CSV table of C-alpha atoms and ligand atoms in Angstrom, one decimal:
chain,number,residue,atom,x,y,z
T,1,UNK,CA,0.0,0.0,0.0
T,2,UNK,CA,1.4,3.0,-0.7
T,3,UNK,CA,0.6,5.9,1.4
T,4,UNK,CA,1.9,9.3,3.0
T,5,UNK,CA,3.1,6.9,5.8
T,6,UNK,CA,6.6,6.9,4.8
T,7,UNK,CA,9.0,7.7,7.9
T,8,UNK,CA,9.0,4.0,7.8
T,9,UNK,CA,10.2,3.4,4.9
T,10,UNK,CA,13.8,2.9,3.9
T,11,UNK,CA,15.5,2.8,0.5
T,12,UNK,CA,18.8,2.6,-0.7
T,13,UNK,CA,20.9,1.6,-4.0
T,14,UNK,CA,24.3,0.6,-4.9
T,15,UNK,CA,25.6,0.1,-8.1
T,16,UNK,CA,26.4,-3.1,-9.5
T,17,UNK,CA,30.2,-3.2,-9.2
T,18,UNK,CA,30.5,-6.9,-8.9
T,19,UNK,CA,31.5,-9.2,-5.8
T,20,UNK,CA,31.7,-7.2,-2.5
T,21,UNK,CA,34.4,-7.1,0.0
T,22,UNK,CA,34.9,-6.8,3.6
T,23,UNK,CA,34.7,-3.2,3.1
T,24,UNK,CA,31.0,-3.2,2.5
T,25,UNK,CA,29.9,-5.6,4.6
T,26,UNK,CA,31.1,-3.7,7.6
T,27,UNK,CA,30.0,-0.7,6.0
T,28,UNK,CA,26.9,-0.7,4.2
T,29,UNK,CA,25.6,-4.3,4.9
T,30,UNK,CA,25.7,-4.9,8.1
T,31,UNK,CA,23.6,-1.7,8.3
T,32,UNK,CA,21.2,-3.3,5.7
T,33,UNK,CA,20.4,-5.8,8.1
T,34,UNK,CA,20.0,-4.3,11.1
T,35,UNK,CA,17.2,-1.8,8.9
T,36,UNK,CA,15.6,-4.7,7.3
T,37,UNK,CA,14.1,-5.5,10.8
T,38,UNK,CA,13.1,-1.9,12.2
T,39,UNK,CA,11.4,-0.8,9.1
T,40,UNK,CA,10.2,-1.1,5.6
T,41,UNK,CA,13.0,-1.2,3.1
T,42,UNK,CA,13.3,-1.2,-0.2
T,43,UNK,CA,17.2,-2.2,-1.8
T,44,UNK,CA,17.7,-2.0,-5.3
T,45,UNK,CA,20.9,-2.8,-7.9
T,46,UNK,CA,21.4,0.9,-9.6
T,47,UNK,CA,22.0,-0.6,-12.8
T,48,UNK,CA,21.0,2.6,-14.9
T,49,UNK,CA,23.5,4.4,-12.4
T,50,UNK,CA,26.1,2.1,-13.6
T,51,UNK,CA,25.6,3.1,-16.9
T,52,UNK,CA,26.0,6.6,-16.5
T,53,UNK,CA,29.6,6.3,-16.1
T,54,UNK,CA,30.2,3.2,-17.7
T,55,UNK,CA,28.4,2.7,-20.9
T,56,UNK,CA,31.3,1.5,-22.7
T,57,UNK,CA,31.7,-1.3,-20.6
T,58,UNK,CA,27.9,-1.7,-20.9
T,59,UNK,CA,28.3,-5.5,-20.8
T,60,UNK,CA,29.8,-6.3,-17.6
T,61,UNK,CA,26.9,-4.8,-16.0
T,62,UNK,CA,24.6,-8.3,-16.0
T,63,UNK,CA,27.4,-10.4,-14.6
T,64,UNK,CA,27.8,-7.7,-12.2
T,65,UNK,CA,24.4,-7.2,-11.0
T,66,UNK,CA,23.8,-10.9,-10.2
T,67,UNK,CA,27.3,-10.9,-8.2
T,68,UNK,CA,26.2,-8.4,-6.3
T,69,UNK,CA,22.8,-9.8,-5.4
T,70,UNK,CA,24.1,-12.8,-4.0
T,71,UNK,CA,26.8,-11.3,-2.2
T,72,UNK,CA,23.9,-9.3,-1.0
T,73,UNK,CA,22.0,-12.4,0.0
T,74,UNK,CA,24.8,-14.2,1.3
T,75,UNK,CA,26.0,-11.8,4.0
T,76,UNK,CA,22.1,-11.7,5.3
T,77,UNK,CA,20.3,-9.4,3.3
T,78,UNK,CA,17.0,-10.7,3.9
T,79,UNK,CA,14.4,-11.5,1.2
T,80,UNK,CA,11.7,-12.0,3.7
T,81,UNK,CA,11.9,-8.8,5.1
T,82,UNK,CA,13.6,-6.3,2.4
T,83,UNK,CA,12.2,-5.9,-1.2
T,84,UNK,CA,15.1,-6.6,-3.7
T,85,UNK,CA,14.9,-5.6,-7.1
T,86,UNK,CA,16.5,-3.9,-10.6
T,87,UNK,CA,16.2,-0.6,-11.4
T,88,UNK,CA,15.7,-0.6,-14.6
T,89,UNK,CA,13.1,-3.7,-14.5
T,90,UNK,CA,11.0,-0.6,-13.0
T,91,UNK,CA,10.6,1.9,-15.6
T,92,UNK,CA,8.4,3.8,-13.7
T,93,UNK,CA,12.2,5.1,-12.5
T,94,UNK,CA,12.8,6.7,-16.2
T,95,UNK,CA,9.5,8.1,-16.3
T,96,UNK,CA,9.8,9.9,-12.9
T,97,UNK,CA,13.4,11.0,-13.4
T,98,UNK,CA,11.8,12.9,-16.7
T,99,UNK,CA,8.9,14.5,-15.4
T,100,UNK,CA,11.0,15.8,-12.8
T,101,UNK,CA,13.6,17.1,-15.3
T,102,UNK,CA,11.6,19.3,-16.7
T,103,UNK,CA,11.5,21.3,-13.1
T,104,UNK,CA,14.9,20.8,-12.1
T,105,UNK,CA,17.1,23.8,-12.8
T,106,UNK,CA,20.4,22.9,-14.5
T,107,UNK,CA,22.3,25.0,-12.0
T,108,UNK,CA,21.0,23.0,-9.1
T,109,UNK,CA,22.4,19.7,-11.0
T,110,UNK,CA,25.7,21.3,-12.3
T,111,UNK,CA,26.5,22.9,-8.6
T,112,UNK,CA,26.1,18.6,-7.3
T,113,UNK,CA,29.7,18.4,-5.8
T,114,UNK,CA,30.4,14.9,-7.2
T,115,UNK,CA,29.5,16.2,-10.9
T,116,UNK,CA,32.9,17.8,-11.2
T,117,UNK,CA,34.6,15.5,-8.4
T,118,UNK,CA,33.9,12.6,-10.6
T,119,UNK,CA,34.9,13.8,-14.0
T,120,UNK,CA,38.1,15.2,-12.7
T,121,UNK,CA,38.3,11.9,-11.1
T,122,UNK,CA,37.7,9.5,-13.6
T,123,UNK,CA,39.6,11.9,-16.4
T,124,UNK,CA,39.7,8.7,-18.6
T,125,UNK,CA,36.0,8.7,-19.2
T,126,UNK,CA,34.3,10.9,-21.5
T,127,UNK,CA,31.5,12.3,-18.5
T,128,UNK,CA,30.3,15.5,-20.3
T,129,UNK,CA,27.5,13.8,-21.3
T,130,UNK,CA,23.7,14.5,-20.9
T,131,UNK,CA,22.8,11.4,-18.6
T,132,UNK,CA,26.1,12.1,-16.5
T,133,UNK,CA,24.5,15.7,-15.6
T,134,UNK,CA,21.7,14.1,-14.5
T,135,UNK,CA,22.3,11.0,-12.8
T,136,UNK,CA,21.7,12.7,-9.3
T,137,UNK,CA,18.6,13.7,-10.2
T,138,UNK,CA,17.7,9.6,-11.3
T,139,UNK,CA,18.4,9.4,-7.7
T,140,UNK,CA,16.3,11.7,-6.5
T,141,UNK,CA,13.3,9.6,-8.8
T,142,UNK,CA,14.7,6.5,-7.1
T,143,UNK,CA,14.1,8.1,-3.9
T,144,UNK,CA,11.0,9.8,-4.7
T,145,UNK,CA,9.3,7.1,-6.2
T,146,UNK,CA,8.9,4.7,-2.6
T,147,UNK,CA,8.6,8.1,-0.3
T,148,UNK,CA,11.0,7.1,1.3
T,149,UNK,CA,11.7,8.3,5.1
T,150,UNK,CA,15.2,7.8,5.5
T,151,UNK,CA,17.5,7.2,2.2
T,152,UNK,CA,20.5,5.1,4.5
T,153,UNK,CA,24.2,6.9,2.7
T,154,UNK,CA,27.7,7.5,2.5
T,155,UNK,CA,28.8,11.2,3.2
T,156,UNK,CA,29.6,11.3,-0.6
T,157,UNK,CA,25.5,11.1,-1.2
T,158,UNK,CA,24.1,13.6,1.1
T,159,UNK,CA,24.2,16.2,-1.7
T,160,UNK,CA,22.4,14.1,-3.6
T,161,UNK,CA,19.7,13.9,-0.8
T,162,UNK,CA,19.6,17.2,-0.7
T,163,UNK,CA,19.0,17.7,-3.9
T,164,UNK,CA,16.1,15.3,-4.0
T,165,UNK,CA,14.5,17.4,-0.8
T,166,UNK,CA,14.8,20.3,-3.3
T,167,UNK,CA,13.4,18.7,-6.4
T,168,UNK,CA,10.6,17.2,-4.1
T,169,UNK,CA,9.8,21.1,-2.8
T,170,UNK,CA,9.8,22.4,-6.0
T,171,UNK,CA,7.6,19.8,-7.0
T,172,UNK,CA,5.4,20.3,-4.5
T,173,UNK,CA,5.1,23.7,-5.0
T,174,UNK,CA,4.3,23.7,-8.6
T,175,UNK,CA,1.9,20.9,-8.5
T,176,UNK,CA,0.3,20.5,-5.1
T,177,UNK,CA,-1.5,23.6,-5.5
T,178,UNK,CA,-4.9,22.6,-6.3
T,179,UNK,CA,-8.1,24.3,-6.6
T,180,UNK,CA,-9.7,24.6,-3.5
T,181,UNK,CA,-7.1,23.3,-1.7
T,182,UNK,CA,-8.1,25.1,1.6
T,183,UNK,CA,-11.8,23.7,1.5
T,184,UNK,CA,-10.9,20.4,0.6
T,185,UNK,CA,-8.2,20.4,3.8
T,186,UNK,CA,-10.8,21.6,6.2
T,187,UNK,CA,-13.4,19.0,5.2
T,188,UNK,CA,-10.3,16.6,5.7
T,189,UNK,CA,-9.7,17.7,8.9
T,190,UNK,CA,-13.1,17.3,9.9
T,191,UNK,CA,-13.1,13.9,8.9
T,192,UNK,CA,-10.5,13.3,11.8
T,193,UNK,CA,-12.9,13.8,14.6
T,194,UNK,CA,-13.4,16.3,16.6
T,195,UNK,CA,-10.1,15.8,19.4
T,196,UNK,CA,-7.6,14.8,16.5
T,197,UNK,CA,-8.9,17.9,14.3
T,198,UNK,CA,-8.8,20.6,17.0
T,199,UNK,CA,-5.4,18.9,17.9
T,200,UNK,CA,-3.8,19.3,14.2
T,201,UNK,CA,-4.9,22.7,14.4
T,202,UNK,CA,-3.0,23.4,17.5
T,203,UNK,CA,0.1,21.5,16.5
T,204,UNK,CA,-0.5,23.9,12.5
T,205,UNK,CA,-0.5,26.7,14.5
T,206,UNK,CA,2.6,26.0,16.5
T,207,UNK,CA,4.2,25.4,14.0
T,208,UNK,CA,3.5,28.0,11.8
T,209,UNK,CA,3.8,30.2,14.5
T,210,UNK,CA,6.8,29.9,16.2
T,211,UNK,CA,8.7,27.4,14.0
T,212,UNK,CA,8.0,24.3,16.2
T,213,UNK,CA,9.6,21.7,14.4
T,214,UNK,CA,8.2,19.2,17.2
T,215,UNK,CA,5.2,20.0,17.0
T,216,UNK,CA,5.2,19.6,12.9
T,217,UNK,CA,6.5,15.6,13.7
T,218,UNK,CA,3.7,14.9,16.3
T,219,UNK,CA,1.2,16.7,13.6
T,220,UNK,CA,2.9,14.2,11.2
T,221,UNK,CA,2.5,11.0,13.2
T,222,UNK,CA,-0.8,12.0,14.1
T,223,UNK,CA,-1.6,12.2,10.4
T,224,UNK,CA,0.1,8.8,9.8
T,225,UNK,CA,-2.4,7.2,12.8
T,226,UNK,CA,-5.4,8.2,10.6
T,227,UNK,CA,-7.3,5.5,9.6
T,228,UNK,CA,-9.9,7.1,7.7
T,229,UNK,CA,-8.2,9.6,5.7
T,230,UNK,CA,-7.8,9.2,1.8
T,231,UNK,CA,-4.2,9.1,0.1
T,232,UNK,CA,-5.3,12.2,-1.3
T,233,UNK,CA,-5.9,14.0,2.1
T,234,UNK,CA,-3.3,12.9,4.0
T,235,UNK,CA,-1.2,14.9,1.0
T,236,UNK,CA,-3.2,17.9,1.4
T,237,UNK,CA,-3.1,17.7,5.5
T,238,UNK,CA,0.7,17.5,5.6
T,239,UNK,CA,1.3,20.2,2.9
T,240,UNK,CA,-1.3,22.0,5.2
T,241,UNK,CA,0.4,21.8,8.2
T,242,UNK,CA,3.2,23.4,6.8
T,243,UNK,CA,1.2,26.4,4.9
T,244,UNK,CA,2.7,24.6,1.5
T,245,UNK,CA,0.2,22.4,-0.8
T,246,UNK,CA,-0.6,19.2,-1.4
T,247,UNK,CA,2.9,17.2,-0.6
T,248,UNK,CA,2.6,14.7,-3.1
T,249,UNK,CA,6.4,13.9,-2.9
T,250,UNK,CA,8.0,13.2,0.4
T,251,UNK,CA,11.2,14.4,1.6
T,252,UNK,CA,13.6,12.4,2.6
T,253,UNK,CA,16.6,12.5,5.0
T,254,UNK,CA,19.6,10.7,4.7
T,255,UNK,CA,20.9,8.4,7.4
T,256,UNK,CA,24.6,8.7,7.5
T,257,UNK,CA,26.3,5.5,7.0
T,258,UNK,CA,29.3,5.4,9.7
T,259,UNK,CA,31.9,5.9,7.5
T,260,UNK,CA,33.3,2.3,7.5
T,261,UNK,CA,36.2,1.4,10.0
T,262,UNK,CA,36.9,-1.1,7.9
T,263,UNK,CA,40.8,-1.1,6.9
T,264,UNK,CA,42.4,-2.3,3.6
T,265,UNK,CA,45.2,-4.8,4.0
T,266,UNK,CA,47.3,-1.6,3.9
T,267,UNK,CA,46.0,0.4,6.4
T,268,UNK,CA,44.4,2.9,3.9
T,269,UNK,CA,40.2,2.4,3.5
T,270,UNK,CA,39.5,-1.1,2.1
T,271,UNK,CA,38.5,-0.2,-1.7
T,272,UNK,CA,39.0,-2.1,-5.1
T,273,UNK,CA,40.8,1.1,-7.0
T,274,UNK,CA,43.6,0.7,-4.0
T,275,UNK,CA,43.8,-3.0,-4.3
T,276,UNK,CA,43.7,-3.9,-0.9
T,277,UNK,CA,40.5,-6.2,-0.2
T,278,UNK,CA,39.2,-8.9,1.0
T,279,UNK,CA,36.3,-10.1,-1.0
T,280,UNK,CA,33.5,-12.1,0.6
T,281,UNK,CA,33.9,-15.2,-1.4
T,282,UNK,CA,37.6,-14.9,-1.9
T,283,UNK,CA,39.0,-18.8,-0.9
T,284,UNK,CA,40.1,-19.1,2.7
T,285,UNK,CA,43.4,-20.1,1.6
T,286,UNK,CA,44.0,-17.1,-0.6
T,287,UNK,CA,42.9,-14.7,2.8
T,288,UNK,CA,45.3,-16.5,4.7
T,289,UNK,CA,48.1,-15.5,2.6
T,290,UNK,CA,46.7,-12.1,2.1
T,291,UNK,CA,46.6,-11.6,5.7
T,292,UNK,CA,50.3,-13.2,6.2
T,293,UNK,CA,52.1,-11.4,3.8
T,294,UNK,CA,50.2,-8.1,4.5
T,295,UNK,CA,52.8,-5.1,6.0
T,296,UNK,CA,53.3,-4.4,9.7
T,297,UNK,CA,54.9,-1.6,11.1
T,298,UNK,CA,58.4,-1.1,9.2
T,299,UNK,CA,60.7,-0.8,12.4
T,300,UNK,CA,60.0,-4.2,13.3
T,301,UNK,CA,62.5,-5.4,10.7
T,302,UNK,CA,64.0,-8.6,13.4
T,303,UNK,CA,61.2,-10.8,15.6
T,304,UNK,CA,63.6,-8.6,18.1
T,305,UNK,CA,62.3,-5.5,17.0
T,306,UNK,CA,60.2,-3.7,19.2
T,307,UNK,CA,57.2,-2.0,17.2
T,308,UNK,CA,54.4,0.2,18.1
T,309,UNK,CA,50.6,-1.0,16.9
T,310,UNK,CA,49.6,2.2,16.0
T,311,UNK,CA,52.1,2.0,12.8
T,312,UNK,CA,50.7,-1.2,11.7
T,313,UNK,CA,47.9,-2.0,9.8
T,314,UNK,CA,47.1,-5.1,11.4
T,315,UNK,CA,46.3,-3.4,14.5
T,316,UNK,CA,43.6,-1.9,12.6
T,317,UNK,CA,42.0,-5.3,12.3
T,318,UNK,CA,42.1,-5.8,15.7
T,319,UNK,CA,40.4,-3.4,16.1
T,320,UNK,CA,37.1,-4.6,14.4
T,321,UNK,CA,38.0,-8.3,15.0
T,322,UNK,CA,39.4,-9.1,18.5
T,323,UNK,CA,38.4,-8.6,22.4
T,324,UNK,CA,39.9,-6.6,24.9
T,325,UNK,CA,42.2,-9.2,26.2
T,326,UNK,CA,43.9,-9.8,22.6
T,327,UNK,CA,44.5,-6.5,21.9
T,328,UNK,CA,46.5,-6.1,25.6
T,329,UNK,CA,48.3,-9.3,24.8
T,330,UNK,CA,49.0,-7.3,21.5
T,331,UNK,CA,50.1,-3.9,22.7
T,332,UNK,CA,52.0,-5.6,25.5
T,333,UNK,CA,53.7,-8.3,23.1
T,334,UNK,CA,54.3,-6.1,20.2
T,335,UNK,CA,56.0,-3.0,22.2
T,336,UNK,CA,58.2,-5.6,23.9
T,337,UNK,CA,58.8,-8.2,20.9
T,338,UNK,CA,57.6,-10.7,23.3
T,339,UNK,CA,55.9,-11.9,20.2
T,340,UNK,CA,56.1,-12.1,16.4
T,341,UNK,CA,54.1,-10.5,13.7
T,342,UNK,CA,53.1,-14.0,12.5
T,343,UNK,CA,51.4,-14.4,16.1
T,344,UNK,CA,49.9,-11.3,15.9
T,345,UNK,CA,48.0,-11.9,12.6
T,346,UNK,CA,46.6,-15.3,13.7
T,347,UNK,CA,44.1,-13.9,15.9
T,348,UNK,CA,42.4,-11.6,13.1
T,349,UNK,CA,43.2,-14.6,10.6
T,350,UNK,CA,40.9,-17.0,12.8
T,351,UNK,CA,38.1,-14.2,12.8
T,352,UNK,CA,38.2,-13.1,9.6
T,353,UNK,CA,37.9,-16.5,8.2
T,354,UNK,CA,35.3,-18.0,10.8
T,355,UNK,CA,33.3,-14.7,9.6
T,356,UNK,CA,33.6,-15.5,6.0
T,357,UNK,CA,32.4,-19.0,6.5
T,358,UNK,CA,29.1,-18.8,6.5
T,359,UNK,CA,28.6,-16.1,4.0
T,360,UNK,CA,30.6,-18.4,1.8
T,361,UNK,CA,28.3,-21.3,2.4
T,362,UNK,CA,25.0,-18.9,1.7
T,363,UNK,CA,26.6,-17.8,-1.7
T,364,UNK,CA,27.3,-20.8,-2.6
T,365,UNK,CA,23.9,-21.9,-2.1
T,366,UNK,CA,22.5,-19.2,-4.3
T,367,UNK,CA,25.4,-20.2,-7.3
T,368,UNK,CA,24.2,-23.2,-7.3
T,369,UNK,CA,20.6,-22.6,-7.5
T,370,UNK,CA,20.2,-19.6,-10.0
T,371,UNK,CA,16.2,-19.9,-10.1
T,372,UNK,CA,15.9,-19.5,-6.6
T,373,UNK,CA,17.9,-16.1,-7.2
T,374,UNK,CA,15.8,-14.8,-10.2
T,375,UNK,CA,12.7,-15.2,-8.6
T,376,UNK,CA,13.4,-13.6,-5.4
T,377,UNK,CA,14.1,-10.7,-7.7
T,378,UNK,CA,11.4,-10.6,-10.0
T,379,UNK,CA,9.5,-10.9,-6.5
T,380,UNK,CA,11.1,-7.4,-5.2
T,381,UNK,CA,10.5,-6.3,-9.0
T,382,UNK,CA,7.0,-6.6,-8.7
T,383,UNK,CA,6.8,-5.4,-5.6
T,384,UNK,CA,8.5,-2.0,-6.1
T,385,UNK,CA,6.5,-1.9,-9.0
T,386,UNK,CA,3.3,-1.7,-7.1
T,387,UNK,CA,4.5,1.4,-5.4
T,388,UNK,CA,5.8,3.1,-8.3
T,389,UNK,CA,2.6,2.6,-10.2
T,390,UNK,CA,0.9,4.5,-7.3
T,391,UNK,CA,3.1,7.0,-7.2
T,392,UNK,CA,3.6,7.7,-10.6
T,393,UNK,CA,-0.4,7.5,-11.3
T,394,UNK,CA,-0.5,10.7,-8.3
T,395,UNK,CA,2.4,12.6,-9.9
T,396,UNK,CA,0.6,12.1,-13.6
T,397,UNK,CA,-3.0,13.5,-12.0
T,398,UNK,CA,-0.7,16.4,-10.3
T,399,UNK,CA,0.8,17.5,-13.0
T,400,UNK,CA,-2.8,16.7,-14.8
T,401,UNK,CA,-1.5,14.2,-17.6
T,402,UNK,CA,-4.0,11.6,-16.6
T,403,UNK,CA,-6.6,12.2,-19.3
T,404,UNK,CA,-8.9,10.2,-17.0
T,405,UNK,CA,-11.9,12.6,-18.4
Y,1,LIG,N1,24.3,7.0,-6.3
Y,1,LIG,C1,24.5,5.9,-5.3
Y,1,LIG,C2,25.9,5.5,-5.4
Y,1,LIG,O1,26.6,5.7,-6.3
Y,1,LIG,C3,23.6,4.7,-5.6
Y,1,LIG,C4,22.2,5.1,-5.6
Y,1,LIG,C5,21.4,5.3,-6.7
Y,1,LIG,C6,21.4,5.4,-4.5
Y,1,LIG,N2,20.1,5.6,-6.3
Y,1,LIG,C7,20.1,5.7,-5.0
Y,1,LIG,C8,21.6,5.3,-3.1
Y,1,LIG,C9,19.0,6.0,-4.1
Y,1,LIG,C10,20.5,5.7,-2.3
Y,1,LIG,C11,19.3,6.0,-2.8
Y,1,LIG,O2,26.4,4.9,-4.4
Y,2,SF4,FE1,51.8,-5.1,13.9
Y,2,SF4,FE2,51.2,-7.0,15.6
Y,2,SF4,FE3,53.6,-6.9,14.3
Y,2,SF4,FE4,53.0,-5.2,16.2
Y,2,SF4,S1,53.2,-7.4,16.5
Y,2,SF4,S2,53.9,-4.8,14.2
Y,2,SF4,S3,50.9,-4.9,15.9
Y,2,SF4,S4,51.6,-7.2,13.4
């Protein structure tokens, strides 16, 4: 059901870059998780994202995509819980991203700070091109679409949220203004009852008022409690609260990801362009020797050596994998040489590997058994579809291209 009732509702994308590492489970997926049980979400590959930067490699995108899904799957995404799905099997994305181009100035879009970022950045790519310009504002359709609450990012992306609460303003503004709008939200409030209608009005004018931004999420949740309010007045009743119009698109905040604490095997972030990850699936035997041969601090040249953990990488990793009592065995071992580096590593070897395990297993599961992984898409396909047919049949009548009489 799609309604106004969207604080609960959660979406986020990544782009189909393959296999995932260490790196994002400890960043982004563990997050995932721990959402998937608080709230509605909705988790989708960005395959036409993928495509604005890399449409010459075009074809690496479906191998991708599937990689990523089971990765997804394997470190405890949950089916049961999250919708799944493909961007671009829900068109209603393309559509949305248009309508909303036409109302999007192209100085809002060019001042995006990862616009310029990424094409100095990626100087081998030709970016000056028209879907480039405009890929934040697919985002903000992605977003959009599900009014979504809470749009869980990386720092890199809160412009792009902030963007999409501008585009959805904007929107708003030109569109929600309907005839009669006043009338139709004071029949609407009426409709409430008499204790929740004279309590919006207290919790409007407190707000409009004297700025009480707590008093405009109590007037929300109250609105989101009504039972007997159409889609169409619940719009009207939180655009009225605000003294705006009809808020037919929702805007969203983003939820900043902690910036993982996840450490490459060189100390630096773990990230495929520095060549330093682990990747969920990689073989236990090749994470061993990754983990073995990776550097430590450089005085300890000689087991004799004393070193100092806050040089070395590895103490990094025990600092997301071990307890208290292995890292003062470490400090206290390592700043004496009492014991090796190969000692040292064994602890986050153990951990790393007995972590890996089972997501191993999972993905395996899901190689094996390709059906099982299509049709737990095409069932988050259809679900996300549902939604974005809703919204997109409210955006047409706002905009009035539903030719309905
Ligand atoms: N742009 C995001 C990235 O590059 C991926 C993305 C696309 C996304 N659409 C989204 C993330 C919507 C959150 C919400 O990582
Ligand atoms: Fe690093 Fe551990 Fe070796 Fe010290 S003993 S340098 S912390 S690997």
């Amino acid at each position: 059901m799609n309604s106004v009732v969207t604080q609960q509702r959660v979406l986020s994308g990544m782009r189909p870059t393959g296999g995932l590492h260490l790196g994002h489970y400890h960043g982004v997926l563990k997050n995932w998780i721990k959402l998937q049980h608080e709230y509605e979400c909705f988790f989708f590959v960005a395959d036409w994202h993928a495509l604005t930067t890399h449409y010459e490699e075009a074809s690496t995108i479906d191998g991708h995509v599937w990689d990523m899904v089971i990765d997804w799957l394997a470190a405890g995404v949950n089916p049961g819980s999250a919708k799944l799905f493909i961007q671009s099997r829900v068109p209603e994305h393309a559509e949305l991203h248009l309508l909303l181009s036409m109302v999007t100035p192209l100085g809002w879009l060019e001042r995006v700070p990862s616009y310029k970022d990424q094409q100095e950045k990626l100087k081998e790519k030709d970016l000056s091109t028209y879907g480039f310009l405009g890929y934040p504002l697919l985002q903000s359709a992605d977003i959009l679409m599900y009014k979504a609450g809470l749009v869980p990012v990386g720092d890199d992306q809160v412009a792009h949220v902030e963007l999409t609460r501008e585009v959805a303003r904007r929107f708003n503004h030109l569109y929600g203004r309907e005839a009669g709008f006043e009338e139709k939200a004071e029949a609407a409030i009426k409709k409430m009852g008499k204790k929740n209608g004279r309590l919006y009005k207290s919790l409007q004018t407190r707000y409009r008022e004297k700025g009480d931004h707590d008093a405009l999420d109590t007037g929300r949740a109250l609105l989101d409690a009504q039972q007997n309010l159409t889609i169409g007045d619940k719009e009207r009743l939180f655009g009225y609260l605000e003294g705006s119009g009809r808020m037919i698109l929702v805007e969203p905040e983003s939820m900043l990801t902690m910036a993982s604490r996840m450490p490459g095997l060189d100390g630096q972030k773990m990230s495929k362009s520095y060549n330093n990850t682990i990747p969920l699936r990689e073989d236990p035997a090749v994470i061993e020797q990754k983990l073995r041969t990776m550097p430590t601090d450089p005085a300890r040249v000689r087991r004799t050596d004393a070193g100092n953990p806050a040089k070395c990488p590895v103490w990094q990793l025990h600092e997301v994998y071990t307890d208290d009592e292995v890292r003062k065995w470490v400090q206290e071992g390592c700043t004496t040489a009492g014991i090796g580096c190969v000692d040292c590593k064994q602890p986050v070897i153990d951990a790393v590997l007995k972590e890996l395990e089972p997501i191993r297993d999972r993905a395996k599961q899901f190689i094996e058994d390709p059906n099982t992984l299509r049709a737990i898409i095409a069932e988050g396909c259809e679900a996300a579809r549902d939604v974005a047919r809703d919204t997109m049949e409210e955006v047409r009548e706002a905009i009035g291209l539903s030719y309905k009489n």
